[in-house]
Short mmCIF file of C-alpha atoms in Angstrom, two decimals:
data_model
loop_
_atom_site.label_atom_id
_atom_site.label_comp_id
_atom_site.label_asym_id
_atom_site.label_seq_id
_atom_site.Cartn_x
_atom_site.Cartn_y
_atom_site.Cartn_z
CA MET A 1 -21.46 -1.72 -5.07
CA PRO A 2 -23.99 -3.96 -3.37
CA SER A 3 -23.77 -4.61 0.33
CA ASP A 4 -22.76 -8.04 1.50
CA HIS A 5 -25.13 -9.68 3.99
CA SER A 6 -23.75 -13.18 3.94
CA THR A 7 -25.02 -15.62 6.55
CA GLU A 8 -22.82 -18.58 5.67
CA PRO A 9 -21.05 -20.40 8.53
CA ALA A 10 -17.44 -19.87 9.40
CA ALA A 11 -15.00 -21.26 6.89
CA PRO A 12 -12.74 -24.14 7.89
CA PRO A 13 -9.00 -23.70 7.84
CA MET A 14 -7.85 -23.06 4.31
CA PRO A 15 -5.12 -25.07 2.59
CA ALA A 16 -1.56 -23.91 2.43
CA THR A 17 -0.99 -20.75 0.46
CA THR A 18 0.27 -20.64 -3.08
CA GLY A 19 4.07 -20.36 -3.20
CA TYR A 20 6.04 -17.64 -4.95
CA ARG A 21 7.43 -20.11 -7.46
CA ALA A 22 3.96 -21.28 -8.42
CA LEU A 23 2.83 -17.69 -8.82
CA LEU A 24 5.77 -16.80 -11.03
CA SER A 25 5.12 -19.85 -13.20
CA ASN A 26 1.87 -18.13 -14.18
CA ARG A 27 2.89 -16.18 -17.28
CA GLU A 28 0.37 -13.41 -16.75
CA PHE A 29 1.31 -12.86 -13.13
CA ALA A 30 5.01 -12.97 -14.00
CA GLY A 31 4.48 -10.24 -16.60
CA LEU A 32 2.32 -8.13 -14.29
CA TYR A 33 4.87 -8.56 -11.50
CA ALA A 34 7.82 -7.68 -13.77
CA GLY A 35 6.01 -4.58 -14.95
CA PHE A 36 5.34 -3.58 -11.34
CA ALA A 37 8.95 -4.18 -10.26
CA LEU A 38 10.41 -2.20 -13.16
CA THR A 39 7.93 0.65 -12.73
CA THR A 40 8.62 0.83 -8.99
CA ALA A 41 12.37 0.95 -9.58
CA ALA A 42 11.84 3.66 -12.20
CA GLY A 43 9.75 5.70 -9.78
CA THR A 44 12.45 5.47 -7.11
CA LEU A 45 15.17 6.54 -9.52
CA SER A 46 13.05 9.37 -10.85
CA GLY A 47 12.25 10.65 -7.35
CA PHE A 48 15.91 10.47 -6.35
CA ALA A 49 17.00 12.34 -9.46
CA LEU A 50 14.36 15.03 -8.96
CA GLY A 51 15.28 15.43 -5.29
CA SER A 52 18.94 15.81 -6.20
CA LEU A 53 18.13 18.35 -8.90
CA VAL A 54 15.86 20.41 -6.64
CA SER A 55 18.42 20.31 -3.84
CA ARG A 56 21.13 21.62 -6.15
CA GLN A 57 18.95 24.38 -7.55
CA THR A 58 17.23 25.57 -4.37
CA GLY A 59 19.10 24.25 -1.33
CA SER A 60 15.69 23.91 0.36
CA PRO A 61 15.19 20.79 2.52
CA PHE A 62 11.41 21.26 2.35
CA LEU A 63 11.27 21.45 -1.45
CA THR A 64 13.70 18.54 -1.71
CA ALA A 65 11.51 16.37 0.53
CA VAL A 66 8.37 17.36 -1.36
CA SER A 67 10.03 16.59 -4.69
CA MET A 68 10.96 13.09 -3.50
CA TYR A 69 7.69 12.14 -1.77
CA GLY A 70 5.11 14.64 -2.98
CA ALA A 71 3.71 12.22 -5.57
CA THR A 72 2.14 10.18 -2.78
CA PHE A 73 -0.21 13.06 -1.98
CA ALA A 74 -1.38 13.18 -5.60
CA THR A 75 -2.55 9.57 -5.39
CA VAL A 76 -5.60 10.65 -3.41
CA LEU A 77 -6.70 12.75 -6.39
CA GLY A 78 -6.94 9.61 -8.48
CA ALA A 79 -8.90 7.84 -5.76
CA LEU A 80 -11.43 10.69 -5.61
CA THR A 81 -11.88 11.36 -9.32
CA LEU A 82 -11.22 8.71 -11.97
CA MET A 83 -10.37 5.51 -10.07
CA SER A 84 -13.35 3.80 -11.70
CA VAL A 85 -11.25 3.46 -14.86
CA ALA A 86 -9.48 0.63 -12.99
CA ASP A 87 -12.63 -1.44 -13.55
CA GLY A 88 -13.25 -0.51 -17.17
CA LYS A 89 -14.02 -3.17 -19.75
CA ARG A 90 -10.44 -3.29 -21.03
CA PRO A 91 -8.13 -3.05 -18.01
CA ARG A 92 -5.06 -4.25 -19.88
CA ARG A 93 -5.39 -1.41 -22.36
CA THR A 94 -6.04 1.04 -19.51
CA LEU A 95 -2.90 -0.08 -17.68
CA LEU A 96 -0.81 0.23 -20.84
CA LEU A 97 -2.14 3.74 -21.54
CA LEU A 98 -1.33 4.79 -17.99
CA GLN A 99 2.14 3.28 -18.34
CA PHE A 100 2.70 5.24 -21.55
CA ALA A 101 1.54 8.43 -19.82
CA SER A 102 3.98 7.77 -16.98
CA LEU A 103 6.73 7.11 -19.52
CA ALA A 104 6.04 10.46 -21.17
CA GLY A 105 6.11 12.23 -17.79
CA VAL A 106 9.42 10.67 -16.73
CA ALA A 107 10.98 11.37 -20.13
CA ALA A 108 9.84 15.00 -19.93
CA GLN A 109 11.69 15.39 -16.63
CA ALA A 110 14.89 14.60 -18.50
CA ALA A 111 14.62 17.87 -20.45
CA PRO A 112 17.33 20.32 -19.22
CA GLY A 113 16.17 23.82 -18.37
CA LEU A 114 12.63 22.80 -17.44
CA PRO A 115 11.28 25.24 -14.79
CA LEU A 116 10.79 23.85 -11.31
CA ALA A 117 7.08 24.70 -11.44
CA ALA A 118 6.74 22.47 -14.49
CA ARG A 119 8.71 19.70 -12.79
CA PHE A 120 6.41 19.76 -9.77
CA GLY A 121 3.42 19.76 -12.12
CA LEU A 122 4.79 16.63 -13.78
CA LEU A 123 5.33 15.14 -10.33
CA LEU A 124 1.67 15.58 -9.45
CA MET A 125 0.62 14.18 -12.82
CA LEU A 126 2.79 11.10 -12.30
CA GLY A 127 1.31 10.56 -8.83
CA PHE A 128 -2.17 10.78 -10.31
CA PHE A 129 -1.38 8.24 -13.00
CA GLN A 130 0.37 6.05 -10.44
CA SER A 131 -2.77 5.79 -8.32
CA LEU A 132 -4.93 4.85 -11.32
CA GLY A 133 -2.31 2.38 -12.49
CA THR A 134 -2.15 0.78 -9.04
CA GLY A 135 -5.91 0.28 -8.98
CA THR A 136 -5.93 -1.20 -12.46
CA ARG A 137 -2.97 -3.47 -11.70
CA LEU A 138 -4.52 -4.77 -8.48
CA GLY A 139 -7.83 -5.35 -10.21
CA LEU A 140 -6.03 -7.47 -12.80
CA LEU A 141 -4.12 -9.24 -10.05
CA ALA A 142 -7.36 -10.32 -8.36
CA GLU A 143 -8.48 -11.90 -11.64
CA ILE A 144 -5.16 -13.45 -12.64
CA VAL A 145 -4.32 -15.31 -9.42
CA PRO A 146 -6.63 -17.62 -7.42
CA ILE A 147 -8.00 -16.43 -4.09
CA SER A 148 -5.46 -18.62 -2.25
CA GLY A 149 -2.68 -16.86 -4.15
CA TYR A 150 -3.78 -13.29 -3.55
CA ALA A 151 -2.02 -12.73 -0.19
CA PRO A 152 1.26 -14.34 -1.37
CA ALA A 153 1.08 -12.22 -4.53
CA ARG A 154 0.61 -9.03 -2.51
CA SER A 155 3.35 -10.19 -0.13
CA LEU A 156 5.75 -10.66 -3.04
CA MET A 157 4.86 -7.22 -4.39
CA ASN A 158 5.37 -5.64 -0.95
CA ILE A 159 8.78 -7.25 -0.66
CA THR A 160 9.69 -6.16 -4.18
CA SER A 161 8.50 -2.61 -3.54
CA GLY A 162 10.67 -2.27 -0.45
CA GLY A 163 13.63 -3.91 -2.13
CA ALA A 164 13.27 -1.77 -5.25
CA ALA A 165 13.19 1.37 -3.12
CA VAL A 166 16.38 0.44 -1.25
CA LEU A 167 18.14 -0.71 -4.42
CA GLY A 168 16.85 2.26 -6.40
CA TYR A 169 18.31 4.78 -3.97
CA ALA A 170 21.63 2.92 -3.90
CA VAL A 171 21.81 2.66 -7.69
CA GLY A 172 20.66 6.27 -8.03
CA ALA A 173 23.52 7.44 -5.82
CA VAL A 174 26.01 5.49 -7.95
CA LEU A 175 24.53 6.77 -11.21
CA LEU A 176 24.71 10.38 -10.04
CA ARG A 177 28.47 9.98 -9.69
CA HIS A 178 28.73 9.35 -13.41
CA LEU A 179 25.57 10.90 -14.86
CA SER A 180 23.66 14.13 -14.44
CA PRO A 181 20.13 13.96 -12.94
CA TYR A 182 18.87 14.16 -16.51
CA GLY A 183 20.71 10.94 -17.33
CA VAL A 184 19.11 9.27 -14.32
CA PHE A 185 15.70 10.43 -15.57
CA LEU A 186 16.45 8.76 -18.92
CA THR A 187 17.42 5.55 -17.10
CA ALA A 188 14.09 5.67 -15.26
CA ALA A 189 12.31 6.18 -18.58
CA VAL A 190 13.99 3.07 -20.00
CA LEU A 191 12.87 1.01 -16.99
CA THR A 192 9.33 2.33 -17.39
CA ALA A 193 9.36 1.34 -21.06
CA LEU A 194 10.57 -2.16 -20.17
CA GLY A 195 7.81 -2.49 -17.57
CA THR A 196 5.25 -1.45 -20.16
CA ALA A 197 6.60 -4.02 -22.61
CA ALA A 198 6.42 -6.77 -19.95
CA VAL A 199 2.71 -6.09 -19.43
CA ALA A 200 1.98 -5.76 -23.14
CA THR A 201 3.54 -9.12 -24.02
CA THR A 202 2.11 -11.25 -21.22
CA VAL A 203 -1.18 -9.98 -19.77
CA ARG A 204 -4.47 -10.85 -21.48
CA GLU A 205 -7.53 -8.64 -21.57
CA ARG A 206 -10.18 -9.47 -18.98
CA SER A 207 -13.97 -9.46 -19.34
CA ILE A 208 -15.45 -9.49 -15.77
CA ARG A 209 -16.10 -5.78 -15.83
CA LEU A 210 -18.69 -3.06 -15.38
CA THR A 211 -21.06 -2.34 -18.24
CA ARG A 212 -21.46 1.30 -17.20
CA ARG A 213 -19.02 3.89 -18.48
CA PRO A 214 -16.30 4.72 -15.93
CA GLY A 215 -15.73 8.33 -14.98
CA LEU A 216 -16.03 10.93 -12.25
CA ARG A 217 -19.67 10.18 -11.45
CA ARG A 218 -19.10 6.42 -11.33
CA THR A 219 -16.02 6.89 -9.14
CA TRP A 220 -17.97 8.95 -6.62
CA ALA A 221 -20.90 6.52 -6.61
CA THR A 222 -18.69 3.49 -5.97
CA ASN A 223 -16.66 5.33 -3.33
CA ALA A 224 -19.88 6.37 -1.57
CA GLU A 225 -21.07 2.76 -1.49
CA LEU A 226 -17.62 1.62 -0.35
CA PHE A 227 -17.67 3.91 2.69
CA ALA A 228 -21.36 3.30 3.39
CA ASP A 229 -20.59 -0.25 4.54
CA PRO A 230 -19.41 -0.28 8.21
CA GLY A 231 -17.24 -3.36 7.72
CA ARG A 232 -15.34 -1.87 4.82
CA ARG A 233 -14.93 1.41 6.69
CA VAL A 234 -13.35 -0.42 9.62
CA LEU A 235 -11.04 -2.33 7.29
CA LEU A 236 -9.90 0.83 5.53
CA LEU A 237 -9.41 2.61 8.86
CA ASN A 238 -7.12 -0.19 10.04
CA LEU A 239 -5.29 -0.39 6.71
CA TRP A 240 -4.60 3.33 6.61
CA VAL A 241 -4.27 4.98 10.00
CA PRO A 242 -2.17 2.69 12.26
CA ASN A 243 0.37 1.99 9.50
CA GLY A 244 0.56 5.64 8.48
CA LEU A 245 1.24 6.72 12.06
CA ILE A 246 4.05 4.17 12.40
CA VAL A 247 5.60 5.48 9.18
CA GLY A 248 5.46 8.85 10.94
CA CYS A 249 7.50 7.31 13.77
CA GLU A 250 10.11 6.20 11.25
CA ALA A 251 10.20 9.68 9.76
CA LEU A 252 11.61 10.92 13.10
CA PHE A 253 14.57 8.53 13.18
CA LEU A 254 16.91 11.16 11.74
CA SER A 255 15.87 13.67 14.40
CA TYR A 256 15.98 11.06 17.18
CA ASP A 257 19.47 9.73 16.44
CA PRO A 258 21.18 11.20 13.36
CA GLY A 259 24.21 8.96 13.74
CA HIS A 260 22.21 5.72 13.79
CA ALA A 261 19.16 6.63 11.69
CA GLY A 262 20.44 4.42 8.86
CA THR A 263 20.69 1.48 11.24
CA LEU A 264 17.13 2.00 12.46
CA LEU A 265 15.75 2.33 8.91
CA ALA A 266 17.63 -0.80 7.83
CA ALA A 267 16.24 -2.69 10.83
CA GLY A 268 12.74 -1.59 9.85
CA SER A 269 13.22 -2.76 6.26
CA ALA A 270 14.57 -6.12 7.42
CA GLY A 271 11.68 -6.64 9.84
CA MET A 272 9.12 -5.77 7.20
CA LEU A 273 10.76 -8.21 4.78
CA LEU A 274 10.71 -11.01 7.36
CA GLY A 275 7.08 -10.29 8.26
CA ASP A 276 5.90 -10.36 4.67
CA LEU A 277 7.82 -13.56 3.95
CA THR A 278 6.46 -15.31 7.03
CA VAL A 279 2.85 -14.16 6.89
CA GLY A 280 2.45 -14.17 3.12
CA ARG A 281 4.36 -17.33 2.31
CA LEU A 282 4.28 -19.62 5.34
CA LEU A 283 0.88 -19.01 6.94
CA THR A 284 -2.43 -20.23 5.58
CA ALA A 285 -5.25 -17.75 5.07
CA TYR A 286 -6.93 -19.05 8.23
CA ARG A 287 -3.83 -18.44 10.31
CA ARG A 288 -3.32 -15.00 8.76
CA ARG A 289 -6.84 -14.04 9.83
CA ARG A 290 -6.29 -15.51 13.28
CA HIS A 291 -3.09 -13.54 13.90
CA ALA A 292 -4.09 -10.31 12.16
CA PHE A 293 -4.95 -8.40 15.34
CA ALA A 294 -1.78 -9.52 17.15
CA LEU A 295 0.34 -8.39 14.20
CA ARG A 296 -1.20 -4.93 14.32
CA LEU A 297 -0.53 -4.71 18.05
CA LEU A 298 3.06 -5.77 17.39
CA LEU A 299 3.41 -2.94 14.89
CA ALA A 300 3.00 -0.23 17.54
CA VAL A 301 3.97 -1.55 20.97
CA PRO A 302 7.80 -1.79 20.55
CA PHE A 303 7.99 1.87 19.51
CA MET A 304 6.95 2.82 23.06
CA LEU A 305 10.55 2.08 24.12
CA PHE A 306 11.74 5.24 22.36
CA ALA A 307 10.34 7.31 25.23
CA PHE A 308 13.09 5.85 27.49
CA HIS A 309 16.05 6.32 25.08
CA PRO A 310 17.47 2.79 25.38
CA PRO A 311 20.77 1.82 23.71
CA VAL A 312 20.77 1.76 19.93
CA LEU A 313 20.89 -2.04 19.77
CA VAL A 314 17.68 -2.19 21.81
CA THR A 315 15.91 0.40 19.64
CA ALA A 316 17.07 -1.34 16.45
CA ALA A 317 15.76 -4.66 17.77
CA ALA A 318 12.47 -2.99 18.72
CA VAL A 319 12.10 -1.49 15.24
CA PHE A 320 12.95 -4.83 13.62
CA VAL A 321 10.30 -6.67 15.64
CA ALA A 322 7.68 -3.95 15.23
CA SER A 323 8.13 -3.71 11.45
CA ALA A 324 7.21 -7.36 11.06
CA GLY A 325 3.75 -6.17 12.11
CA PHE A 326 3.33 -4.37 8.78
CA ALA A 327 2.45 -7.82 7.43
CA GLY A 328 -0.85 -7.44 9.29
CA THR A 329 -2.08 -5.56 6.22
CA LEU A 330 -2.12 -8.80 4.21
CA PRO A 331 -5.09 -10.46 5.98
CA LEU A 332 -6.92 -7.12 5.99
CA GLN A 333 -6.42 -6.81 2.24
CA GLU A 334 -7.72 -10.35 1.83
CA GLN A 335 -10.81 -9.47 3.84
CA LEU A 336 -11.39 -6.31 1.82
CA LEU A 337 -11.08 -8.32 -1.40
CA ALA A 338 -13.59 -10.88 -0.10
CA ARG A 339 -16.07 -8.12 0.73
CA THR A 340 -15.77 -6.43 -2.67
CA PRO A 341 -17.85 -7.39 -5.74
CA GLY A 342 -15.67 -8.48 -8.65
CA PRO A 343 -16.67 -5.68 -11.05
CA VAL A 344 -15.28 -2.94 -8.77
CA ARG A 345 -12.30 -4.67 -7.19
CA GLY A 346 -9.79 -2.54 -9.07
CA GLN A 347 -11.29 0.73 -7.86
CA VAL A 348 -11.64 -0.43 -4.25
CA GLN A 349 -8.08 -1.72 -4.10
CA GLY A 350 -6.87 1.46 -5.77
CA VAL A 351 -8.66 3.54 -3.14
CA GLU A 352 -7.13 1.38 -0.40
CA SER A 353 -3.63 1.83 -1.82
CA ALA A 354 -4.03 5.58 -2.37
CA GLY A 355 -5.40 6.09 1.13
CA ARG A 356 -2.56 4.08 2.66
CA MET A 357 0.07 6.14 0.83
CA THR A 358 -1.67 9.39 1.74
CA TRP A 359 -1.79 8.42 5.41
CA GLN A 360 1.93 7.70 5.33
CA GLY A 361 2.46 11.34 4.40
CA LEU A 362 -0.05 12.47 7.02
CA GLY A 363 1.62 10.28 9.63
CA ALA A 364 4.97 11.91 8.90
CA ALA A 365 3.36 15.36 9.15
CA ILE A 366 1.68 14.49 12.49
CA ALA A 367 4.87 13.07 13.95
CA GLY A 368 6.92 16.00 12.70
CA GLY A 369 4.43 18.47 14.17
CA LEU A 370 4.58 16.80 17.58
CA ALA A 371 8.37 16.76 17.46
CA GLN A 372 8.29 20.55 17.23
CA TYR A 373 7.06 20.61 20.84
CA LEU A 374 8.27 17.28 22.28
CA ALA A 375 11.57 15.44 22.24
CA PRO A 376 11.77 13.11 19.19
CA GLY A 377 11.71 9.99 21.40
CA ALA A 378 8.62 11.19 23.23
CA ALA A 379 6.93 12.09 19.92
CA ILE A 380 7.66 8.62 18.52
CA ALA A 381 6.18 6.96 21.60
CA LEU A 382 3.09 9.20 21.52
CA VAL A 383 2.43 8.56 17.82
CA ALA A 384 2.87 4.81 18.41
CA ALA A 385 0.35 5.07 21.25
CA LEU A 386 -2.11 6.77 18.89
CA SER A 387 -1.59 3.96 16.37
CA LEU A 388 -2.21 1.36 19.08
CA ALA A 389 -5.34 3.18 20.27
CA VAL A 390 -6.82 3.23 16.76
CA THR A 391 -6.14 -0.49 16.37
CA VAL A 392 -7.71 -1.42 19.71
CA LEU A 393 -10.68 0.95 19.66
CA SER A 394 -11.68 0.16 16.06
CA ARG A 395 -11.78 -3.60 16.63
CA PRO A 396 -15.42 -4.77 16.90
CA SER A 397 -16.26 -6.77 20.00
CA ARG A 398 -16.52 -10.52 19.57
CA ARG A 399 -20.09 -10.50 20.79
CA LYS A 400 -22.29 -7.40 20.84
CA ARG A 401 -24.24 -7.03 24.09
CA SER A 402 -27.22 -5.40 22.47
CA GLY A 403 -28.63 -8.06 20.30
CA GLY A 404 -26.62 -10.95 19.12
CA HIS A 405 -24.56 -9.81 16.17
CA ARG A 406 -21.97 -12.47 16.78
CA CYS A 407 -18.76 -12.90 14.89
CA ASP A 408 -17.79 -16.47 14.14
CA GLY A 409 -14.22 -17.62 13.83
CA ALA A 410 -10.99 -17.08 15.66
CA GLY A 411 -10.79 -13.37 16.11
CA SER A 412 -10.89 -12.05 12.56
CA ASP A 413 -13.47 -13.84 10.45
CA LEU A 414 -16.03 -11.66 8.70
CA ARG A 415 -19.08 -13.96 8.73
CA TRP A 416 -22.03 -12.98 10.91
CA GLU A 417 -24.99 -15.08 12.01
CA HIS A 418 -27.43 -12.30 11.18
CA GLY A 419 -27.57 -8.58 10.62
CA PRO A 420 -25.11 -6.44 8.68
CA ARG A 421 -21.54 -7.61 8.59
CA THR A 422 -19.38 -5.10 10.38
CA GLY A 423 -16.21 -7.15 10.20
CA ASP A 424 -13.77 -8.30 12.86
CA VAL A 425 -10.41 -6.94 11.95
#
């Protein structure tokens, strides 16, 4: 992946972003989006069914939690091994094959009497395929929509992902009143099949791809070049760590206030929805870049209030406001896309997604570990402070004292007058 040493001047304000309706009028995007929505809903149902099954069989909270969220840890395996398949010559075929593999894995979970060890093995396999599928899907997305439509497209997918998770858990709870977990697995398999069909009938094959054969060696080489660039390292750091630590804060809501944890989680979901709608749909790319740093500050600062145990309405309002800051990932993802050569965009975006999901699990582990020694409110405030520190300390200075590497633009443009581009996130 070649380094980018652009010396072009700062870009003028960009035109208004592409709307959701315009995106959905694109047949290929509509099919890719439908496949994503159905697959996400299927994954939520499958995780809920597996968690219910493991809880009934073992009664272990730890194993239940791992069964519901353990697939996120397997995504890093895909990022480190075979993510280069996301940029193969035939990404549509790759995505369909990965969808079929996921379908087989979900359907296998529906088999009664399957040992728990086998179920957890399938869980890891599905997480692995999920990470490769995410990279392939995002690579296709970058080729299907125009640059001006990329952030709104990711915004719409973020909103859909959150909505599918909430709806999936609600529907899963209703289904389990009438069906066994095996029946819920079959429902998830049907949704996966429908998602596969949506992609198969709408998405065309693309041709802007690597000529070298993808595989383990190619994955490592591209990853090494990805992390060798200081600007991309800073972007990934800010995409992964601050957000993951704030997810760790949310993981302590149940310990902080069991009676109102649902209220706090709902407030977080609502704030994230509002943030994605506002930043992805209403702001231009120029304004997204300009407000990126403020959004990431907003993500952490309100959580400091938890140290003082204010009334629940105050904490819910703080969580609502803070969660809007999750939309700060959108301009960072745009910057990462702009810094990535077209032939490896799928792999780089897949690595970004896998790392973000992995850091969500790590954030929960860090917050939970601190809560073993501190009160939950104090642990939430401390983890939020760590998130804020990473955001502030990893932001390059506007003007380096040592020799004139100056960043043009209003606080977050990536164009430098000379020298290597380190990014201003």
